[in-house]
Short mmCIF file of C-alpha atoms and ligand atoms in Angstrom, two decimals:
data_model
loop_
_atom_site.label_atom_id
_atom_site.label_comp_id
_atom_site.label_asym_id
_atom_site.label_seq_id
_atom_site.Cartn_x
_atom_site.Cartn_y
_atom_site.Cartn_z
CA MET A 1 0.00 0.00 0.00
CA ILE A 2 1.08 3.54 -0.79
CA PHE A 3 1.12 6.39 1.75
CA ASP A 4 0.81 9.88 0.22
CA THR A 5 2.02 11.93 3.19
CA HIS A 6 1.24 15.33 1.62
CA ALA A 7 -1.69 16.08 -0.70
CA HIS A 8 -3.98 19.11 -0.78
CA TYR A 9 -7.33 17.55 -1.70
CA ASP A 10 -8.95 20.56 -0.04
CA SER A 11 -7.62 22.66 -2.96
CA GLY A 12 -10.03 24.32 -5.37
CA ALA A 13 -8.33 22.34 -8.15
CA PHE A 14 -10.37 19.34 -6.93
CA ASN A 15 -13.74 21.10 -6.65
CA ALA A 16 -15.21 19.28 -9.64
CA ASP A 17 -14.18 15.73 -8.66
CA ARG A 18 -12.72 15.70 -5.13
CA TYR A 19 -14.50 12.60 -3.84
CA GLU A 20 -14.16 10.67 -7.11
CA THR A 21 -10.42 11.36 -7.23
CA LEU A 22 -9.87 10.34 -3.60
CA GLU A 23 -11.88 7.15 -4.08
CA ALA A 24 -10.07 6.31 -7.32
CA ALA A 25 -6.69 6.81 -5.64
CA HIS A 26 -7.75 4.60 -2.75
CA ALA A 27 -8.96 1.91 -5.17
CA ALA A 28 -5.57 2.13 -6.96
CA GLY A 29 -3.64 1.18 -3.82
CA VAL A 30 -3.17 4.49 -2.00
CA GLY A 31 -3.96 3.28 1.50
CA LEU A 32 -3.25 6.46 3.48
CA ILE A 33 -3.22 10.19 2.73
CA VAL A 34 -2.35 13.21 4.88
CA ASP A 35 -3.99 16.46 3.76
CA PRO A 36 -2.23 19.51 5.23
CA GLY A 37 -4.20 22.74 5.57
CA CYS A 38 -2.69 26.13 4.74
CA ASP A 39 -5.02 28.46 6.64
CA ALA A 40 -8.03 28.11 8.95
CA ARG A 41 -10.44 27.42 6.10
CA SER A 42 -8.39 24.77 4.31
CA SER A 43 -7.47 23.18 7.65
CA GLN A 44 -11.19 22.81 8.37
CA MET A 45 -11.66 21.25 4.92
CA ALA A 46 -8.81 18.82 5.59
CA ILE A 47 -10.50 17.78 8.85
CA ASP A 48 -13.82 17.36 7.01
CA LEU A 49 -12.17 15.02 4.49
CA ALA A 50 -10.52 13.09 7.34
CA GLU A 51 -13.91 12.67 8.99
CA ARG A 52 -15.42 11.44 5.73
CA TYR A 53 -12.73 8.88 4.82
CA PRO A 54 -10.97 6.46 7.24
CA PHE A 55 -7.86 6.50 5.00
CA VAL A 56 -7.48 10.31 5.09
CA TYR A 57 -5.78 12.17 7.95
CA ALA A 58 -5.40 15.92 8.36
CA ALA A 59 -2.71 18.38 9.38
CA VAL A 60 -3.60 21.94 10.30
CA GLY A 61 -1.64 25.16 10.21
CA ILE A 62 -1.01 28.52 8.58
CA HIS A 63 1.29 28.44 5.56
CA PRO A 64 3.70 31.39 5.11
CA GLU A 65 2.04 32.21 1.77
CA ASP A 66 -1.25 32.63 3.61
CA MET A 67 0.12 34.94 6.29
CA ASP A 68 -2.27 37.68 5.23
CA GLN A 69 -5.14 35.42 6.43
CA TYR A 70 -3.54 35.21 9.85
CA ASP A 71 -5.26 36.94 12.75
CA LEU A 72 -6.17 35.98 16.32
CA GLU A 73 -9.44 34.46 15.26
CA SER A 74 -8.02 32.25 12.51
CA TYR A 75 -5.14 31.18 14.73
CA ALA A 76 -7.59 30.20 17.50
CA ALA A 77 -9.54 28.16 14.94
CA VAL A 78 -6.37 26.31 13.87
CA CYS A 79 -5.46 25.59 17.52
CA GLU A 80 -8.91 24.14 18.08
CA LEU A 81 -8.75 21.95 14.94
CA ALA A 82 -5.32 20.74 16.03
CA GLN A 83 -6.99 18.88 18.92
CA HIS A 84 -9.10 16.78 16.53
CA PRO A 85 -8.33 13.04 16.84
CA LYS A 86 -7.60 12.79 13.09
CA CYS A 87 -5.22 15.74 13.07
CA VAL A 88 -1.82 14.04 12.99
CA ALA A 89 0.50 17.04 12.50
CA ILE A 90 0.91 20.81 12.48
CA GLY A 91 1.41 21.92 8.89
CA GLU A 92 1.90 23.11 6.38
CA VAL A 93 3.97 25.75 8.17
CA GLY A 94 7.39 27.29 7.64
CA LEU A 95 9.22 29.98 5.72
CA ASP A 96 8.95 31.07 2.09
CA TYR A 97 11.38 33.78 1.02
CA TYR A 98 10.70 33.09 -2.64
CA TRP A 99 7.09 34.16 -2.11
CA ASP A 100 7.89 37.11 0.15
CA ALA A 101 11.34 38.13 1.34
CA SER A 102 10.14 41.41 2.81
CA HIS A 103 8.41 39.99 5.89
CA LYS A 104 10.99 37.54 7.16
CA GLU A 105 10.58 38.44 10.82
CA GLU A 106 6.79 38.06 10.70
CA GLN A 107 7.17 34.69 8.96
CA LYS A 108 9.65 33.53 11.59
CA ALA A 109 7.39 34.65 14.44
CA LEU A 110 4.41 32.74 13.04
CA PHE A 111 6.54 29.65 12.36
CA SER A 112 7.97 29.71 15.92
CA ARG A 113 4.52 29.98 17.36
CA GLN A 114 3.37 26.93 15.41
CA ILE A 115 6.50 24.95 16.35
CA GLU A 116 5.57 25.63 19.97
CA LEU A 117 2.02 24.49 19.30
CA ALA A 118 3.30 21.20 17.84
CA ILE A 119 5.52 20.63 20.87
CA GLU A 120 2.68 21.42 23.26
CA LEU A 121 0.40 18.91 21.50
CA ASP A 122 3.23 16.41 20.96
CA LYS A 123 2.60 16.29 17.21
CA PRO A 124 5.10 16.35 14.33
CA LEU A 125 5.51 19.36 12.04
CA ILE A 126 5.16 19.46 8.25
CA VAL A 127 7.70 22.11 7.29
CA HIS A 128 7.59 24.19 4.12
CA ASP A 129 11.03 25.68 3.37
CA ARG A 130 11.41 27.55 0.10
CA GLU A 131 14.60 29.54 -0.37
CA ALA A 132 14.82 29.91 3.41
CA HIS A 133 17.07 26.94 4.22
CA GLN A 134 19.35 28.53 6.79
CA ASP A 135 16.59 30.21 8.79
CA SER A 136 14.30 27.17 8.63
CA MET A 137 16.99 24.87 9.98
CA GLU A 138 18.11 27.30 12.67
CA LEU A 139 14.55 27.77 13.87
CA VAL A 140 13.64 24.10 14.13
CA LEU A 141 16.97 23.16 15.71
CA ARG A 142 16.40 25.87 18.33
CA TYR A 143 13.64 23.55 19.64
CA PRO A 144 15.18 20.18 20.53
CA GLU A 145 11.73 18.61 21.13
CA ALA A 146 10.46 19.65 17.69
CA ARG A 147 10.16 16.78 15.20
CA GLY A 148 8.58 16.08 11.85
CA VAL A 149 9.27 16.26 8.14
CA PHE A 150 10.84 18.77 5.76
CA HIS A 151 8.29 18.59 3.00
CA CYS A 152 9.62 18.43 -0.60
CA TYR A 153 13.11 18.80 0.77
CA SER A 154 15.15 21.23 -1.32
CA GLY A 155 18.15 22.05 0.88
CA SER A 156 21.71 20.77 0.60
CA ALA A 157 22.99 17.33 1.57
CA GLU A 158 24.92 18.98 4.44
CA MET A 159 21.78 20.50 5.91
CA ALA A 160 19.96 17.19 5.42
CA LYS A 161 22.62 15.44 7.52
CA GLU A 162 22.06 17.92 10.38
CA LEU A 163 18.30 17.40 10.27
CA LEU A 164 18.62 13.62 10.03
CA LYS A 165 20.92 13.61 13.04
CA ARG A 166 18.16 15.32 14.98
CA GLY A 167 15.54 12.78 13.94
CA TRP A 168 13.82 14.66 11.12
CA TYR A 169 12.27 12.95 8.09
CA LEU A 170 12.64 14.18 4.49
CA GLY A 171 9.80 14.31 1.97
CA PHE A 172 10.43 13.45 -1.70
CA ASP A 173 8.06 14.52 -4.45
CA GLY A 174 7.68 14.78 -8.24
CA PRO A 175 10.76 17.01 -8.69
CA ILE A 176 13.08 14.01 -8.13
CA THR A 177 11.89 12.78 -11.53
CA TYR A 178 12.85 16.04 -13.31
CA LYS A 179 15.87 16.22 -15.58
CA ASN A 180 17.60 18.88 -13.44
CA ALA A 181 17.10 17.01 -10.14
CA ARG A 182 20.78 16.68 -9.24
CA LYS A 183 20.65 18.15 -5.71
CA ALA A 184 17.52 16.32 -4.57
CA LEU A 185 19.01 13.04 -5.83
CA GLU A 186 22.22 13.62 -3.86
CA VAL A 187 20.08 14.04 -0.75
CA LEU A 188 18.09 10.92 -1.56
CA GLU A 189 21.34 8.97 -1.88
CA ILE A 190 22.47 9.87 1.65
CA CYS A 191 19.03 9.67 3.28
CA PRO A 192 18.67 6.52 5.41
CA LEU A 193 15.84 4.20 4.32
CA ASP A 194 13.93 4.76 7.55
CA ARG A 195 13.62 8.54 7.04
CA ILE A 196 12.22 8.78 3.53
CA VAL A 197 8.58 9.68 3.07
CA ILE A 198 6.81 10.18 -0.24
CA GLU A 199 4.47 13.01 -1.14
CA THR A 200 2.62 14.28 -4.18
CA ASP A 201 1.84 17.82 -2.98
CA SER A 202 -1.25 17.41 -5.18
CA PRO A 203 -2.51 19.26 -7.12
CA TYR A 204 1.05 20.60 -7.65
CA LEU A 205 4.43 19.07 -8.59
CA SER A 206 3.34 16.31 -10.97
CA PRO A 207 6.19 13.92 -11.72
CA VAL A 208 7.49 13.14 -15.18
CA PRO A 209 5.68 11.99 -17.39
CA MET A 210 2.63 13.79 -15.97
CA ARG A 211 4.41 17.12 -15.53
CA GLY A 212 2.17 20.12 -16.27
CA LYS A 213 -1.04 18.24 -15.45
CA ARG A 214 -2.93 18.26 -12.17
CA ASN A 215 -1.28 15.87 -9.75
CA ASP A 216 -3.02 13.23 -7.64
CA SER A 217 -1.89 10.40 -5.38
CA ARG A 218 -1.92 7.79 -8.15
CA ASN A 219 1.16 9.46 -9.65
CA LEU A 220 3.24 8.49 -6.63
CA ARG A 221 4.28 5.39 -8.55
CA TYR A 222 6.69 7.53 -10.59
CA VAL A 223 8.29 8.84 -7.39
CA ILE A 224 8.48 5.29 -6.02
CA GLU A 225 10.15 4.12 -9.26
CA LYS A 226 12.78 6.87 -9.01
CA ILE A 227 13.54 6.08 -5.36
CA GLY A 228 13.84 2.39 -6.25
CA GLU A 229 16.29 3.26 -9.02
CA VAL A 230 18.46 5.48 -6.79
CA LYS A 231 18.40 3.15 -3.79
CA GLY A 232 18.61 -0.09 -5.80
CA LEU A 233 15.43 -1.49 -4.31
CA PRO A 234 12.40 -3.25 -5.77
CA LEU A 235 9.26 -1.10 -5.94
CA GLU A 236 7.39 -3.20 -3.37
CA GLU A 237 10.20 -2.57 -0.90
CA VAL A 238 10.10 1.22 -1.47
CA GLU A 239 6.33 1.11 -1.01
CA ARG A 240 6.61 -0.89 2.20
CA LEU A 241 9.40 1.24 3.71
CA THR A 242 7.74 4.58 2.96
CA TRP A 243 4.42 3.23 4.29
CA GLU A 244 6.04 2.24 7.58
CA ASN A 245 7.99 5.52 7.79
CA GLY A 246 4.86 7.61 7.27
CA LYS A 247 2.92 5.70 9.91
CA ARG A 248 5.79 6.08 12.40
CA LEU A 249 6.20 9.79 11.64
CA PHE A 250 2.51 10.57 12.10
CA GLY A 251 1.77 8.05 14.83
CA ILE A 252 -0.84 6.17 12.80
CA GLU A 253 -1.50 2.59 13.95
NI1 NI B 301 2.05 21.47 0.16
#
């Protein structure tokens, strides 16, 4: 069975066929999915999907790109949703200096606050780090109890080693199948087999040969194939390892 540890089925891109797509993915062997919210509204939608389907779990949080939606009321709503029994993580949270490099301090303050929330609730974090590698690593390592996954990991192999040493997991997505994937593949090579999780980031980041189309969890097979190739493992073994890793990371029995 395949575990898609990061897919935004709450996204408007699935408005026309959300339930059909989820059910088709499940029928095709995707046994577990985590849907991370990006603001109060999408976090509520992720929880709704998790209540509807036993194979869907939710994460809740405020994404740096959605900082303008952040106020006391929306933060209180996220904190409340975080207590839901099917909320398995705080995310997607982090830093995005590609999106907005002019509010770094505000982004860091919101990220810190959500790291503290995860620690308080003893849940893992799903970290978004885009062109903010140094600050993202410094912030999470400032909290020794913080744990979780760097989603669609895009940092260096050196930074990966630091995170791995501290127990973090790394998420691998469609971009490892791209022609220019050199850096991500170097990281995959050094990443121990018990710390790799697989993600689609649906509806984004479709792997080759589906690049440019809307992504969904069924396309994880291309990511699994690439990991098998790099690690020299049969596909069933990649599927089994990443399934176990995802369940351990999110505390799913
Ligand atoms: Ni995402």
